[in-house]
PDB file of C-alpha atoms and ligand atoms in Angstrom:
ATOM      1  CA  UNK A   1     -80.030 -13.582 -36.864  1.00  0.00           C
ATOM      2  CA  UNK A   2     -80.488 -16.179 -39.560  1.00  0.00           C
ATOM      3  CA  UNK A   3     -80.912 -14.692 -42.980  1.00  0.00           C
ATOM      4  CA  UNK A   4     -82.062 -16.788 -45.940  1.00  0.00           C
ATOM      5  CA  UNK A   5     -82.490 -15.920 -49.597  1.00  0.00           C
ATOM      6  CA  UNK A   6     -84.811 -18.227 -51.524  1.00  0.00           C
ATOM      7  CA  UNK A   7     -85.178 -18.358 -55.273  1.00  0.00           C
ATOM      8  CA  UNK A   8     -84.564 -14.675 -55.741  1.00  0.00           C
ATOM      9  CA  UNK A   9     -85.002 -13.265 -59.251  1.00  0.00           C
ATOM     10  CA  UNK A  10     -84.782  -9.762 -60.629  1.00  0.00           C
ATOM     11  CA  UNK A  11     -84.914  -8.430 -64.178  1.00  0.00           C
ATOM     12  CA  UNK A  12     -84.523  -4.923 -65.514  1.00  0.00           C
ATOM     13  CA  UNK A  13     -86.621  -4.192 -68.602  1.00  0.00           C
ATOM     14  CA  UNK A  14     -86.991  -7.890 -69.332  1.00  0.00           C
ATOM     15  CA  UNK A  15     -83.283  -8.632 -68.910  1.00  0.00           C
ATOM     16  CA  UNK A  16     -82.551 -11.128 -66.124  1.00  0.00           C
ATOM     17  CA  UNK A  17     -79.933  -9.942 -63.670  1.00  0.00           C
ATOM     18  CA  UNK A  18     -80.621 -12.455 -60.899  1.00  0.00           C
ATOM     19  CA  UNK A  19     -82.333 -15.793 -61.382  1.00  0.00           C
ATOM     20  CA  UNK A  20     -82.806 -18.464 -58.764  1.00  0.00           C
ATOM     21  CA  UNK A  21     -80.384 -17.063 -56.179  1.00  0.00           C
ATOM     22  CA  UNK A  22     -80.283 -19.065 -52.931  1.00  0.00           C
ATOM     23  CA  UNK A  23     -78.107 -18.760 -49.864  1.00  0.00           C
ATOM     24  CA  UNK A  24     -78.177 -18.665 -46.081  1.00  0.00           C
ATOM     25  CA  UNK A  25     -76.082 -16.734 -43.638  1.00  0.00           C
ATOM     26  CA  UNK A  26     -75.993 -17.895 -40.042  1.00  0.00           C
ATOM     27  CA  UNK A  27     -75.614 -15.469 -37.124  1.00  0.00           C
ATOM     28  CA  UNK A  28     -72.071 -14.167 -37.001  1.00  0.00           C
ATOM     29  CA  UNK A  29     -71.105 -15.680 -40.338  1.00  0.00           C
ATOM     30  CA  UNK A  30     -68.807 -13.851 -42.775  1.00  0.00           C
ATOM     31  CA  UNK A  31     -69.693 -14.065 -46.425  1.00  0.00           C
ATOM     32  CA  UNK A  32     -67.970 -12.574 -49.451  1.00  0.00           C
ATOM     33  CA  UNK A  33     -70.018 -12.039 -52.579  1.00  0.00           C
ATOM     34  CA  UNK A  34     -67.772 -11.847 -55.622  1.00  0.00           C
ATOM     35  CA  UNK A  35     -68.605 -11.122 -59.231  1.00  0.00           C
ATOM     36  CA  UNK A  36     -67.474  -8.857 -62.048  1.00  0.00           C
ATOM     37  CA  UNK A  37     -68.891  -5.390 -62.615  1.00  0.00           C
ATOM     38  CA  UNK A  38     -72.503  -5.629 -63.767  1.00  0.00           C
ATOM     39  CA  UNK A  39     -73.016  -9.165 -62.436  1.00  0.00           C
ATOM     40  CA  UNK A  40     -75.761  -8.029 -60.054  1.00  0.00           C
ATOM     41  CA  UNK A  41     -74.009  -7.730 -56.683  1.00  0.00           C
ATOM     42  CA  UNK A  42     -75.600  -4.400 -55.766  1.00  0.00           C
ATOM     43  CA  UNK A  43     -78.975  -5.566 -57.024  1.00  0.00           C
ATOM     44  CA  UNK A  44     -78.712  -8.655 -54.824  1.00  0.00           C
ATOM     45  CA  UNK A  45     -77.707  -6.662 -51.741  1.00  0.00           C
ATOM     46  CA  UNK A  46     -80.472  -4.128 -52.340  1.00  0.00           C
ATOM     47  CA  UNK A  47     -83.049  -6.913 -52.605  1.00  0.00           C
ATOM     48  CA  UNK A  48     -81.589  -8.564 -49.506  1.00  0.00           C
ATOM     49  CA  UNK A  49     -82.184  -5.386 -47.488  1.00  0.00           C
ATOM     50  CA  UNK A  50     -85.566  -4.673 -49.053  1.00  0.00           C
ATOM     51  CA  UNK A  51     -84.368  -1.526 -50.778  1.00  0.00           C
ATOM     52  CA  UNK A  52     -85.386  -3.072 -54.077  1.00  0.00           C
ATOM     53  CA  UNK A  53     -88.259  -5.440 -54.627  1.00  0.00           C
ATOM     54  CA  UNK A  54     -87.384  -8.759 -56.265  1.00  0.00           C
ATOM     55  CA  UNK A  55     -89.568 -10.093 -59.084  1.00  0.00           C
ATOM     56  CA  UNK A  56     -89.628 -13.473 -57.440  1.00  0.00           C
ATOM     57  CA  UNK A  57     -88.443 -15.161 -54.261  1.00  0.00           C
ATOM     58  CA  UNK A  58     -88.189 -14.174 -50.625  1.00  0.00           C
ATOM     59  CA  UNK A  59     -85.724 -13.078 -47.997  1.00  0.00           C
ATOM     60  CA  UNK A  60     -86.412 -14.342 -44.488  1.00  0.00           C
ATOM     61  CA  UNK A  61     -85.019 -13.217 -41.164  1.00  0.00           C
ATOM     62  CA  UNK A  62     -85.137 -15.928 -38.503  1.00  0.00           C
ATOM     63  CA  UNK A  63     -87.685 -17.688 -40.677  1.00  0.00           C
ATOM     64  CA  UNK A  64     -90.069 -14.738 -41.042  1.00  0.00           C
ATOM     65  CA  UNK A  65     -90.554 -13.150 -44.451  1.00  0.00           C
ATOM     66  CA  UNK A  66     -88.820  -9.812 -44.675  1.00  0.00           C
ATOM     67  CA  UNK A  67     -88.786  -9.184 -48.433  1.00  0.00           C
ATOM     68  CA  UNK A  68     -90.954 -10.635 -51.177  1.00  0.00           C
ATOM     69  CA  UNK A  69     -92.093  -9.668 -54.642  1.00  0.00           C
ATOM     70  CA  UNK A  70     -95.343  -8.475 -53.117  1.00  0.00           C
ATOM     71  CA  UNK A  71     -94.129  -6.063 -50.515  1.00  0.00           C
ATOM     72  CA  UNK A  72     -91.114  -4.556 -48.847  1.00  0.00           C
ATOM     73  CA  UNK A  73     -93.126  -2.829 -46.117  1.00  0.00           C
ATOM     74  CA  UNK A  74     -92.009  -5.215 -43.378  1.00  0.00           C
ATOM     75  CA  UNK A  75     -88.479  -4.727 -44.605  1.00  0.00           C
ATOM     76  CA  UNK A  76     -88.381  -1.041 -43.719  1.00  0.00           C
ATOM     77  CA  UNK A  77     -88.807  -1.697 -40.008  1.00  0.00           C
ATOM     78  CA  UNK A  78     -86.584  -4.770 -39.939  1.00  0.00           C
ATOM     79  CA  UNK A  79     -83.853  -3.012 -41.906  1.00  0.00           C
ATOM     80  CA  UNK A  80     -83.861  -0.100 -39.498  1.00  0.00           C
ATOM     81  CA  UNK A  81     -83.752  -2.396 -36.493  1.00  0.00           C
ATOM     82  CA  UNK A  82     -81.208  -4.972 -37.586  1.00  0.00           C
ATOM     83  CA  UNK A  83     -79.131  -3.806 -40.559  1.00  0.00           C
ATOM     84  CA  UNK A  84     -76.122  -1.613 -41.043  1.00  0.00           C
ATOM     85  CA  UNK A  85     -75.524  -0.834 -44.705  1.00  0.00           C
ATOM     86  CA  UNK A  86     -72.473   0.550 -46.467  1.00  0.00           C
ATOM     87  CA  UNK A  87     -73.729   1.687 -49.863  1.00  0.00           C
ATOM     88  CA  UNK A  88     -71.551   1.538 -52.944  1.00  0.00           C
ATOM     89  CA  UNK A  89     -72.339   5.224 -53.503  1.00  0.00           C
ATOM     90  CA  UNK A  90     -71.939   5.905 -49.744  1.00  0.00           C
ATOM     91  CA  UNK A  91     -75.035   8.144 -49.450  1.00  0.00           C
ATOM     92  CA  UNK A  92     -73.664  10.344 -46.698  1.00  0.00           C
ATOM     93  CA  UNK A  93     -75.890  13.343 -45.988  1.00  0.00           C
ATOM     94  CA  UNK A  94     -74.048  16.216 -47.639  1.00  0.00           C
ATOM     95  CA  UNK A  95     -75.461  18.983 -45.417  1.00  0.00           C
ATOM     96  CA  UNK A  96     -74.225  17.319 -42.234  1.00  0.00           C
ATOM     97  CA  UNK A  97     -70.813  16.841 -40.653  1.00  0.00           C
ATOM     98  CA  UNK A  98     -69.484  13.313 -40.241  1.00  0.00           C
ATOM     99  CA  UNK A  99     -70.351  13.331 -36.573  1.00  0.00           C
ATOM    100  CA  UNK A 100     -73.880  14.525 -37.395  1.00  0.00           C
ATOM    101  CA  UNK A 101     -74.218  11.820 -40.053  1.00  0.00           C
ATOM    102  CA  UNK A 102     -73.486   9.176 -37.436  1.00  0.00           C
ATOM    103  CA  UNK A 103     -75.729  10.859 -34.863  1.00  0.00           C
ATOM    104  CA  UNK A 104     -78.620  10.915 -37.312  1.00  0.00           C
ATOM    105  CA  UNK A 105     -78.159   7.241 -38.161  1.00  0.00           C
ATOM    106  CA  UNK A 106     -78.151   6.291 -34.485  1.00  0.00           C
ATOM    107  CA  UNK A 107     -81.222   8.366 -33.773  1.00  0.00           C
ATOM    108  CA  UNK A 108     -83.175   6.969 -36.725  1.00  0.00           C
ATOM    109  CA  UNK A 109     -82.154   3.382 -36.142  1.00  0.00           C
ATOM    110  CA  UNK A 110     -82.070   3.074 -32.360  1.00  0.00           C
ATOM    111  CA  UNK A 111     -84.115   6.044 -31.145  1.00  0.00           C
ATOM    112  CA  UNK A 112     -81.271   7.449 -29.055  1.00  0.00           C
ATOM    113  CA  UNK A 113     -77.729   8.713 -29.464  1.00  0.00           C
ATOM    114  CA  UNK A 114     -74.436   7.852 -27.813  1.00  0.00           C
ATOM    115  CA  UNK A 115     -71.900  10.580 -28.508  1.00  0.00           C
ATOM    116  CA  UNK A 116     -68.844   8.880 -26.973  1.00  0.00           C
ATOM    117  CA  UNK A 117     -69.590   5.767 -29.041  1.00  0.00           C
ATOM    118  CA  UNK A 118     -69.739   7.904 -32.191  1.00  0.00           C
ATOM    119  CA  UNK A 119     -66.341   9.444 -31.554  1.00  0.00           C
ATOM    120  CA  UNK A 120     -64.869   6.060 -30.638  1.00  0.00           C
ATOM    121  CA  UNK A 121     -66.107   4.622 -33.923  1.00  0.00           C
ATOM    122  CA  UNK A 122     -64.717   7.562 -35.927  1.00  0.00           C
ATOM    123  CA  UNK A 123     -61.442   7.110 -34.072  1.00  0.00           C
ATOM    124  CA  UNK A 124     -61.233   3.415 -34.874  1.00  0.00           C
ATOM    125  CA  UNK A 125     -61.647   4.232 -38.540  1.00  0.00           C
ATOM    126  CA  UNK A 126     -58.943   6.892 -38.302  1.00  0.00           C
ATOM    127  CA  UNK A 127     -61.183   9.858 -39.132  1.00  0.00           C
ATOM    128  CA  UNK A 128     -62.093  11.375 -35.762  1.00  0.00           C
ATOM    129  CA  UNK A 129     -59.948  14.396 -36.635  1.00  0.00           C
ATOM    130  CA  UNK A 130     -62.382  14.963 -39.543  1.00  0.00           C
ATOM    131  CA  UNK A 131     -65.543  14.636 -37.411  1.00  0.00           C
ATOM    132  CA  UNK A 132     -66.618  18.241 -38.055  1.00  0.00           C
ATOM    133  CA  UNK A 133     -65.973  18.096 -41.788  1.00  0.00           C
ATOM    134  CA  UNK A 134     -68.771  17.671 -44.309  1.00  0.00           C
ATOM    135  CA  UNK A 135     -68.679  14.784 -46.768  1.00  0.00           C
ATOM    136  CA  UNK A 136     -67.557  16.893 -49.761  1.00  0.00           C
ATOM    137  CA  UNK A 137     -64.514  18.024 -47.765  1.00  0.00           C
ATOM    138  CA  UNK A 138     -63.263  14.462 -47.392  1.00  0.00           C
ATOM    139  CA  UNK A 139     -61.003  12.379 -49.540  1.00  0.00           C
ATOM    140  CA  UNK A 140     -62.719   9.441 -51.200  1.00  0.00           C
ATOM    141  CA  UNK A 141     -61.086   7.006 -48.794  1.00  0.00           C
ATOM    142  CA  UNK A 142     -62.101   9.087 -45.769  1.00  0.00           C
ATOM    143  CA  UNK A 143     -65.681   9.241 -47.053  1.00  0.00           C
ATOM    144  CA  UNK A 144     -65.706   5.477 -47.479  1.00  0.00           C
ATOM    145  CA  UNK A 145     -64.499   4.986 -43.924  1.00  0.00           C
ATOM    146  CA  UNK A 146     -67.185   7.452 -42.739  1.00  0.00           C
ATOM    147  CA  UNK A 147     -69.870   5.361 -44.463  1.00  0.00           C
ATOM    148  CA  UNK A 148     -68.506   2.271 -42.733  1.00  0.00           C
ATOM    149  CA  UNK A 149     -68.487   4.067 -39.367  1.00  0.00           C
ATOM    150  CA  UNK A 150     -72.112   5.094 -39.883  1.00  0.00           C
ATOM    151  CA  UNK A 151     -73.174   1.515 -40.649  1.00  0.00           C
ATOM    152  CA  UNK A 152     -71.329   0.122 -37.640  1.00  0.00           C
ATOM    153  CA  UNK A 153     -72.229   2.700 -35.024  1.00  0.00           C
ATOM    154  CA  UNK A 154     -75.705   1.218 -34.553  1.00  0.00           C
ATOM    155  CA  UNK A 155     -74.147  -2.186 -33.771  1.00  0.00           C
ATOM    156  CA  UNK A 156     -76.284  -3.966 -36.354  1.00  0.00           C
ATOM    157  CA  UNK A 157     -77.034  -7.689 -36.244  1.00  0.00           C
ATOM    158  CA  UNK A 158     -76.374  -7.818 -39.972  1.00  0.00           C
ATOM    159  CA  UNK A 159     -73.785  -5.698 -41.660  1.00  0.00           C
ATOM    160  CA  UNK A 160     -74.046  -5.401 -45.437  1.00  0.00           C
ATOM    161  CA  UNK A 161     -71.279  -3.634 -47.320  1.00  0.00           C
ATOM    162  CA  UNK A 162     -71.204  -2.976 -51.053  1.00  0.00           C
ATOM    163  CA  UNK A 163     -67.637  -2.474 -52.335  1.00  0.00           C
ATOM    164  CA  UNK A 164     -66.430  -1.051 -49.012  1.00  0.00           C
ATOM    165  CA  UNK A 165     -62.809  -0.917 -50.140  1.00  0.00           C
ATOM    166  CA  UNK A 166     -63.177   0.318 -53.719  1.00  0.00           C
ATOM    167  CA  UNK A 167     -61.684   3.738 -52.975  1.00  0.00           C
ATOM    168  CA  UNK A 168     -58.916   2.519 -50.725  1.00  0.00           C
ATOM    169  CA  UNK A 169     -55.282   1.795 -51.461  1.00  0.00           C
ATOM    170  CA  UNK A 170     -53.887  -1.604 -50.620  1.00  0.00           C
ATOM    171  CA  UNK A 171     -52.874  -0.771 -47.050  1.00  0.00           C
ATOM    172  CA  UNK A 172     -56.174   0.880 -46.200  1.00  0.00           C
ATOM    173  CA  UNK A 173     -58.218  -1.828 -47.935  1.00  0.00           C
ATOM    174  CA  UNK A 174     -56.562  -4.497 -45.818  1.00  0.00           C
ATOM    175  CA  UNK A 175     -56.940  -2.405 -42.674  1.00  0.00           C
ATOM    176  CA  UNK A 176     -60.609  -1.664 -43.339  1.00  0.00           C
ATOM    177  CA  UNK A 177     -61.363  -5.321 -44.154  1.00  0.00           C
ATOM    178  CA  UNK A 178     -59.693  -6.393 -40.915  1.00  0.00           C
ATOM    179  CA  UNK A 179     -61.633  -3.747 -38.998  1.00  0.00           C
ATOM    180  CA  UNK A 180     -64.972  -4.747 -40.521  1.00  0.00           C
ATOM    181  CA  UNK A 181     -64.298  -8.303 -39.430  1.00  0.00           C
ATOM    182  CA  UNK A 182     -63.058  -7.302 -35.995  1.00  0.00           C
ATOM    183  CA  UNK A 183     -66.111  -5.135 -35.326  1.00  0.00           C
ATOM    184  CA  UNK A 184     -68.508  -7.724 -36.705  1.00  0.00           C
ATOM    185  CA  UNK A 185     -66.921 -10.317 -34.436  1.00  0.00           C
ATOM    186  CA  UNK A 186     -67.096  -8.002 -31.439  1.00  0.00           C
ATOM    187  CA  UNK A 187     -70.842  -7.552 -31.832  1.00  0.00           C
ATOM    188  CA  UNK A 188     -71.570 -11.016 -33.233  1.00  0.00           C
ATOM    189  CA  UNK A 189     -72.860  -9.420 -36.435  1.00  0.00           C
ATOM    190  CA  UNK A 190     -73.287 -11.330 -39.667  1.00  0.00           C
ATOM    191  CA  UNK A 191     -71.095  -9.728 -42.324  1.00  0.00           C
ATOM    192  CA  UNK A 192     -72.009  -9.790 -46.006  1.00  0.00           C
ATOM    193  CA  UNK A 193     -69.603  -7.964 -48.292  1.00  0.00           C
ATOM    194  CA  UNK A 194     -69.944  -7.601 -52.064  1.00  0.00           C
ATOM    195  CA  UNK A 195     -66.880  -6.777 -54.096  1.00  0.00           C
ATOM    196  CA  UNK A 196     -64.937  -7.417 -57.253  1.00  0.00           C
ATOM    197  CA  UNK A 197     -61.810  -6.909 -55.157  1.00  0.00           C
ATOM    198  CA  UNK A 198     -60.036 -10.261 -54.877  1.00  0.00           C
ATOM    199  CA  UNK A 199     -57.836  -8.804 -52.138  1.00  0.00           C
ATOM    200  CA  UNK A 200     -60.656  -9.392 -49.663  1.00  0.00           C
ATOM    201  CA  UNK A 201     -60.892 -13.111 -50.364  1.00  0.00           C
ATOM    202  CA  UNK A 202     -58.378 -14.265 -47.723  1.00  0.00           C
ATOM    203  CA  UNK A 203     -60.385 -12.509 -45.008  1.00  0.00           C
ATOM    204  CA  UNK A 204     -63.540 -14.537 -45.605  1.00  0.00           C
ATOM    205  CA  UNK A 205     -64.105 -18.205 -44.827  1.00  0.00           C
ATOM    206  CA  UNK A 206     -66.954 -18.410 -47.324  1.00  0.00           C
ATOM    207  CA  UNK A 207     -67.184 -16.964 -50.823  1.00  0.00           C
ATOM    208  CA  UNK A 208     -70.134 -16.896 -53.206  1.00  0.00           C
ATOM    209  CA  UNK A 209     -69.612 -15.905 -56.832  1.00  0.00           C
ATOM    210  CA  UNK A 210     -72.306 -14.361 -59.013  1.00  0.00           C
ATOM    211  CA  UNK A 211     -72.204 -15.645 -62.563  1.00  0.00           C
ATOM    212  CA  UNK A 212     -74.915 -15.065 -65.115  1.00  0.00           C
ATOM    213  CA  UNK A 213     -77.464 -14.277 -62.443  1.00  0.00           C
ATOM    214  CA  UNK A 214     -76.737 -17.305 -60.305  1.00  0.00           C
ATOM    215  CA  UNK A 215     -74.491 -18.108 -57.383  1.00  0.00           C
ATOM    216  CA  UNK A 216     -71.625 -20.502 -57.706  1.00  0.00           C
ATOM    217  CA  UNK A 217     -70.286 -21.637 -54.345  1.00  0.00           C
TER     218      UNK A 217
HETATM  219  N1  LIG B 301     -82.211   0.562 -62.214  1.00  0.00           N
HETATM  220  C1  LIG B 301     -81.712  -0.159 -63.208  1.00  0.00           C
HETATM  221  N2  LIG B 301     -82.322  -0.194 -64.422  1.00  0.00           N
HETATM  222  C2  LIG B 301     -81.850  -0.943 -65.433  1.00  0.00           C
HETATM  223  N3  LIG B 301     -80.740  -1.700 -65.350  1.00  0.00           N
HETATM  224  C3  LIG B 301     -80.100  -1.705 -64.173  1.00  0.00           C
HETATM  225  C4  LIG B 301     -80.532  -0.950 -63.051  1.00  0.00           C
HETATM  226  N4  LIG B 301     -79.682  -1.163 -62.017  1.00  0.00           N
HETATM  227  C5  LIG B 301     -78.747  -2.019 -62.478  1.00  0.00           C
HETATM  228  N5  LIG B 301     -78.977  -2.345 -63.765  1.00  0.00           N
HETATM  229  C6  LIG B 301     -78.192  -3.283 -64.589  1.00  0.00           C
HETATM  230  O1  LIG B 301     -78.197  -4.541 -63.923  1.00  0.00           O
HETATM  231  C7  LIG B 301     -76.918  -5.154 -63.986  1.00  0.00           C
HETATM  232  C8  LIG B 301     -76.419  -5.427 -62.576  1.00  0.00           C
HETATM  233  O2  LIG B 301     -76.144  -4.196 -61.930  1.00  0.00           O
HETATM  234  P1  LIG B 301     -75.526  -4.124 -60.460  1.00  0.00           P
HETATM  235  O3  LIG B 301     -75.367  -2.700 -60.121  1.00  0.00           O
HETATM  236  O4  LIG B 301     -76.347  -4.963 -59.569  1.00  0.00           O
HETATM  237  O5  LIG B 301     -74.118  -4.843 -60.703  1.00  0.00           O
HETATM  238  P2  LIG B 301     -72.825  -4.912 -59.757  1.00  0.00           P
HETATM  239  O6  LIG B 301     -72.364  -6.330 -59.779  1.00  0.00           O
HETATM  240  O7  LIG B 301     -73.118  -4.297 -58.460  1.00  0.00           O
HETATM  241  O8  LIG B 301     -71.767  -4.031 -60.568  1.00  0.00           O
HETATM  242  P3  LIG B 301     -70.519  -3.135 -59.996  1.00  0.00           P
HETATM  243  O9  LIG B 301     -69.447  -4.102 -59.583  1.00  0.00           O
HETATM  244  O10 LIG B 301     -70.121  -2.318 -61.177  1.00  0.00           O
HETATM  245  O11 LIG B 301     -71.026  -2.320 -58.847  1.00  0.00           O
HETATM  246  C9  LIG B 301     -76.041  -4.220 -64.789  1.00  0.00           C
HETATM  247  O12 LIG B 301     -76.011  -4.684 -66.119  1.00  0.00           O
HETATM  248  C10 LIG B 301     -76.738  -2.888 -64.692  1.00  0.00           C
HETATM  249  O13 LIG B 301     -76.509  -2.120 -65.831  1.00  0.00           O
HETATM  250 MG1  LIG B 302     -72.351  -2.699 -57.444  1.00  0.00          MG
END
């Protein structure tokens, strides 16, 4: 799906974090959003998915408004249908095992579950042996891979990942980046990754950098 961000602005308590942000991502495109800590990467991704309401501007999906300053209601349905999201803070459900976290995501997002697909996804991320563990029993890197598995298991059209390699050592960061790309390519998903981790740069044909609330290409 075509996703377009037009003139997006967001301030917190009168302080501009984003101002006049514009970009497009074509179906299947891979985009890296770089910027130092505090530059507004998470704010931009949250607005993009309709989890936060921008002060100004719109996000469109195939030309139809998904997010605007007026409402994010349409976004809730579209996000569920088309997006997989890896949150910076992961947001795994602490009362549930990894397998149950993925099952719940599938059920909520697609209306049905596919158990073999869940175990295959956990296996590809190297954590199927931890499928019955709860999030607090995982290492940070395992939890990060679980959050990635949960986002991918619904085969989203658009995969948004906020610092998906922050807890990973060099080897795992490279492996996870390669896997994100491989899986996005397999399903034709658009991949938008935000990070301050320069190690990911070589994996992405297109990089946008957030500086003082705006994007430098
Ligand atoms: N809910 C909020 N209320 C007030 N200020 C906020 C809020 N959320 C974020 N900010 C501020 O907005 C700025 C951008 O935050 P954001 O989390 O988007 O940055 P980031 O680029 O994702 O940073 P990091 O790389 O550390 O994750 C920061 O200065 C932050 O302190
Ligand atoms: Mg962030």
